[in-house]
């Protein structure tokens, strides 16, 4: 089935928020459901509305999304039922075509995501011991050169 990528629309908010939460419960289980629920409010009120977000659509339904703040990937999420089908790769490729080089941060405890980004050619630049909320979860800063 083909994947189309289109710009975010306000009508996508609920589906993308639910997708983010479902994927985060799996990929970021170490953060805990309570903290993820708190972060979901920020996803809905700040990040999705303000970022440049691109939605991957498969079979007429959103299957993943990438949110950009200039050349920084603020979030890349694929519905857990659609992972492994190339959607994440397509979204990163789309972003790279738009921006050239790309930067991101990824939780080092999320080994699958760290390996995914490395497989795309991202190079680790540095690490910091806590996340944006000050929680003690190490993040790796990575760069994909144009």
Short mmCIF file of the C-alpha atoms (twelve columns), coordinates in Angstrom:
data_MODEL
# 
_entry.id   MODEL 
# 
loop_
_atom_site.group_PDB 
_atom_site.id 
_atom_site.type_symbol 
_atom_site.label_atom_id 
_atom_site.label_alt_id 
_atom_site.label_comp_id 
_atom_site.label_asym_id 
_atom_site.label_seq_id 
_atom_site.Cartn_x 
_atom_site.Cartn_y 
_atom_site.Cartn_z 
_atom_site.pdbx_PDB_model_num 
ATOM 1   C CA . UNK A 1   0.000  0.000  0.000  1 
ATOM 2   C CA . UNK A 2   1.353  3.420  -0.929 1 
ATOM 3   C CA . UNK A 3   2.329  6.111  1.563  1 
ATOM 4   C CA . UNK A 4   1.484  9.762  0.928  1 
ATOM 5   C CA . UNK A 5   2.964  12.620 2.945  1 
ATOM 6   C CA . UNK A 6   0.969  15.772 3.474  1 
ATOM 7   C CA . UNK A 7   1.004  18.827 5.710  1 
ATOM 8   C CA . UNK A 8   -0.612 18.651 9.145  1 
ATOM 9   C CA . UNK A 9   -4.200 19.847 9.412  1 
ATOM 10  C CA . UNK A 10  -5.949 20.901 12.628 1 
ATOM 11  C CA . UNK A 11  -8.349 17.969 12.151 1 
ATOM 12  C CA . UNK A 12  -5.361 15.608 12.669 1 
ATOM 13  C CA . UNK A 13  -4.801 16.677 16.271 1 
ATOM 14  C CA . UNK A 14  -6.739 13.926 18.077 1 
ATOM 15  C CA . UNK A 15  -5.457 11.079 15.888 1 
ATOM 16  C CA . UNK A 16  -1.838 12.213 16.066 1 
ATOM 17  C CA . UNK A 17  -2.045 12.781 19.815 1 
ATOM 18  C CA . UNK A 18  -3.449 9.283  20.293 1 
ATOM 19  C CA . UNK A 19  -0.746 7.860  18.013 1 
ATOM 20  C CA . UNK A 20  1.945  9.715  19.969 1 
ATOM 21  C CA . UNK A 21  0.597  8.401  23.270 1 
ATOM 22  C CA . UNK A 22  0.251  4.787  22.079 1 
ATOM 23  C CA . UNK A 23  3.764  4.770  20.610 1 
ATOM 24  C CA . UNK A 24  5.232  6.554  23.647 1 
ATOM 25  C CA . UNK A 25  3.755  4.031  26.077 1 
ATOM 26  C CA . UNK A 26  5.830  1.398  24.271 1 
ATOM 27  C CA . UNK A 27  8.991  3.306  23.325 1 
ATOM 28  C CA . UNK A 28  9.180  5.474  26.445 1 
ATOM 29  C CA . UNK A 29  7.729  3.128  29.054 1 
ATOM 30  C CA . UNK A 30  10.620 4.077  31.363 1 
ATOM 31  C CA . UNK A 31  9.111  7.577  31.700 1 
ATOM 32  C CA . UNK A 32  5.863  6.235  33.154 1 
ATOM 33  C CA . UNK A 33  2.272  6.628  32.069 1 
ATOM 34  C CA . UNK A 34  1.534  9.543  34.420 1 
ATOM 35  C CA . UNK A 35  4.362  11.670 32.993 1 
ATOM 36  C CA . UNK A 36  3.409  10.705 29.452 1 
ATOM 37  C CA . UNK A 37  -0.159 11.831 30.080 1 
ATOM 38  C CA . UNK A 38  1.201  15.187 31.280 1 
ATOM 39  C CA . UNK A 39  3.416  15.455 28.193 1 
ATOM 40  C CA . UNK A 40  0.435  14.660 25.977 1 
ATOM 41  C CA . UNK A 41  -1.134 17.964 26.992 1 
ATOM 42  C CA . UNK A 42  1.975  19.747 25.669 1 
ATOM 43  C CA . UNK A 43  1.818  17.698 22.467 1 
ATOM 44  C CA . UNK A 44  -1.765 18.855 21.887 1 
ATOM 45  C CA . UNK A 45  -1.468 22.483 22.988 1 
ATOM 46  C CA . UNK A 46  2.086  23.461 22.041 1 
ATOM 47  C CA . UNK A 47  4.074  21.073 19.881 1 
ATOM 48  C CA . UNK A 48  1.636  19.934 17.192 1 
ATOM 49  C CA . UNK A 49  0.013  23.339 16.658 1 
ATOM 50  C CA . UNK A 50  3.322  25.247 16.552 1 
ATOM 51  C CA . UNK A 51  5.684  22.848 14.775 1 
ATOM 52  C CA . UNK A 52  5.951  22.189 11.063 1 
ATOM 53  C CA . UNK A 53  4.324  18.757 11.014 1 
ATOM 54  C CA . UNK A 54  4.094  16.322 8.126  1 
ATOM 55  C CA . UNK A 55  1.710  13.379 8.203  1 
ATOM 56  C CA . UNK A 56  2.263  10.026 6.516  1 
ATOM 57  C CA . UNK A 57  -1.052 8.663  5.262  1 
ATOM 58  C CA . UNK A 58  -1.565 5.034  4.359  1 
ATOM 59  C CA . UNK A 59  -4.921 3.625  3.345  1 
ATOM 60  C CA . UNK A 60  -6.526 7.028  3.884  1 
ATOM 61  C CA . UNK A 61  -5.527 7.170  7.562  1 
ATOM 62  C CA . UNK A 62  -2.635 8.882  9.348  1 
ATOM 63  C CA . UNK A 63  0.044  6.259  10.010 1 
ATOM 64  C CA . UNK A 64  2.872  8.461  11.297 1 
ATOM 65  C CA . UNK A 65  4.138  11.998 11.583 1 
ATOM 66  C CA . UNK A 66  7.267  14.090 11.902 1 
ATOM 67  C CA . UNK A 67  7.323  17.479 13.608 1 
ATOM 68  C CA . UNK A 68  10.053 19.958 12.739 1 
ATOM 69  C CA . UNK A 69  11.272 23.120 14.384 1 
ATOM 70  C CA . UNK A 70  13.497 24.516 11.646 1 
ATOM 71  C CA . UNK A 71  15.989 21.651 11.068 1 
ATOM 72  C CA . UNK A 72  15.307 19.966 14.440 1 
ATOM 73  C CA . UNK A 73  13.104 16.865 14.569 1 
ATOM 74  C CA . UNK A 74  10.926 17.528 17.595 1 
ATOM 75  C CA . UNK A 75  9.149  14.228 17.156 1 
ATOM 76  C CA . UNK A 76  8.907  11.261 14.837 1 
ATOM 77  C CA . UNK A 77  6.173  8.784  15.623 1 
ATOM 78  C CA . UNK A 78  4.655  5.903  13.691 1 
ATOM 79  C CA . UNK A 79  1.570  4.023  14.805 1 
ATOM 80  C CA . UNK A 80  2.790  0.834  16.525 1 
ATOM 81  C CA . UNK A 81  0.643  -1.273 14.184 1 
ATOM 82  C CA . UNK A 82  2.387  0.337  11.165 1 
ATOM 83  C CA . UNK A 83  6.005  0.243  12.356 1 
ATOM 84  C CA . UNK A 84  8.550  -1.591 10.257 1 
ATOM 85  C CA . UNK A 85  6.919  -0.663 6.945  1 
ATOM 86  C CA . UNK A 86  9.198  2.209  5.955  1 
ATOM 87  C CA . UNK A 87  6.970  5.059  7.156  1 
ATOM 88  C CA . UNK A 88  9.544  6.513  9.541  1 
ATOM 89  C CA . UNK A 89  12.235 6.362  6.862  1 
ATOM 90  C CA . UNK A 90  9.971  8.124  4.368  1 
ATOM 91  C CA . UNK A 91  9.175  10.881 6.858  1 
ATOM 92  C CA . UNK A 92  12.859 11.476 7.649  1 
ATOM 93  C CA . UNK A 93  13.704 11.482 3.937  1 
ATOM 94  C CA . UNK A 94  10.925 14.040 3.336  1 
ATOM 95  C CA . UNK A 95  12.250 16.258 6.141  1 
ATOM 96  C CA . UNK A 96  15.824 15.988 4.831  1 
ATOM 97  C CA . UNK A 97  14.659 17.038 1.357  1 
ATOM 98  C CA . UNK A 98  13.030 20.101 2.904  1 
ATOM 99  C CA . UNK A 99  15.721 21.095 5.391  1 
ATOM 100 C CA . UNK A 100 19.001 19.512 4.321  1 
ATOM 101 C CA . UNK A 101 20.798 18.579 7.530  1 
ATOM 102 C CA . UNK A 102 18.648 17.406 10.427 1 
ATOM 103 C CA . UNK A 103 19.183 17.452 14.181 1 
ATOM 104 C CA . UNK A 104 17.370 15.547 16.915 1 
ATOM 105 C CA . UNK A 105 17.516 14.261 20.452 1 
ATOM 106 C CA . UNK A 106 16.595 10.711 21.376 1 
ATOM 107 C CA . UNK A 107 16.330 8.931  24.708 1 
ATOM 108 C CA . UNK A 108 19.288 6.568  24.956 1 
ATOM 109 C CA . UNK A 109 17.053 4.088  26.796 1 
ATOM 110 C CA . UNK A 110 15.039 3.813  23.562 1 
ATOM 111 C CA . UNK A 111 17.543 1.447  21.933 1 
ATOM 112 C CA . UNK A 112 15.284 0.759  18.945 1 
ATOM 113 C CA . UNK A 113 15.036 4.456  18.038 1 
ATOM 114 C CA . UNK A 114 18.740 5.025  18.591 1 
ATOM 115 C CA . UNK A 115 19.550 2.137  16.233 1 
ATOM 116 C CA . UNK A 116 16.971 3.398  13.710 1 
ATOM 117 C CA . UNK A 117 18.525 6.861  13.540 1 
ATOM 118 C CA . UNK A 118 22.021 5.420  13.249 1 
ATOM 119 C CA . UNK A 119 20.838 3.216  10.368 1 
ATOM 120 C CA . UNK A 120 19.706 6.380  8.563  1 
ATOM 121 C CA . UNK A 121 23.145 7.945  8.925  1 
ATOM 122 C CA . UNK A 122 22.624 10.139 11.984 1 
ATOM 123 C CA . UNK A 123 25.802 10.634 13.989 1 
ATOM 124 C CA . UNK A 124 25.828 11.072 17.739 1 
ATOM 125 C CA . UNK A 125 27.275 14.440 18.782 1 
ATOM 126 C CA . UNK A 126 26.825 14.431 22.552 1 
ATOM 127 C CA . UNK A 127 24.678 13.296 25.447 1 
ATOM 128 C CA . UNK A 128 22.998 15.038 28.334 1 
ATOM 129 C CA . UNK A 129 21.831 13.360 31.555 1 
ATOM 130 C CA . UNK A 130 18.256 14.693 31.670 1 
ATOM 131 C CA . UNK A 131 15.374 15.454 29.341 1 
ATOM 132 C CA . UNK A 132 13.586 18.753 28.651 1 
ATOM 133 C CA . UNK A 133 11.401 18.321 31.740 1 
ATOM 134 C CA . UNK A 134 14.491 17.821 33.917 1 
ATOM 135 C CA . UNK A 135 13.747 14.135 34.408 1 
ATOM 136 C CA . UNK A 136 16.800 11.864 34.751 1 
ATOM 137 C CA . UNK A 137 16.549 10.247 31.326 1 
ATOM 138 C CA . UNK A 138 19.666 10.541 29.187 1 
ATOM 139 C CA . UNK A 139 19.326 12.040 25.703 1 
ATOM 140 C CA . UNK A 140 21.688 11.742 22.757 1 
ATOM 141 C CA . UNK A 141 21.981 14.678 20.371 1 
ATOM 142 C CA . UNK A 142 22.334 13.456 16.780 1 
ATOM 143 C CA . UNK A 143 22.966 15.010 13.372 1 
ATOM 144 C CA . UNK A 144 22.238 13.893 9.827  1 
ATOM 145 C CA . UNK A 145 24.399 15.884 7.436  1 
ATOM 146 C CA . UNK A 146 22.956 16.990 4.111  1 
# 
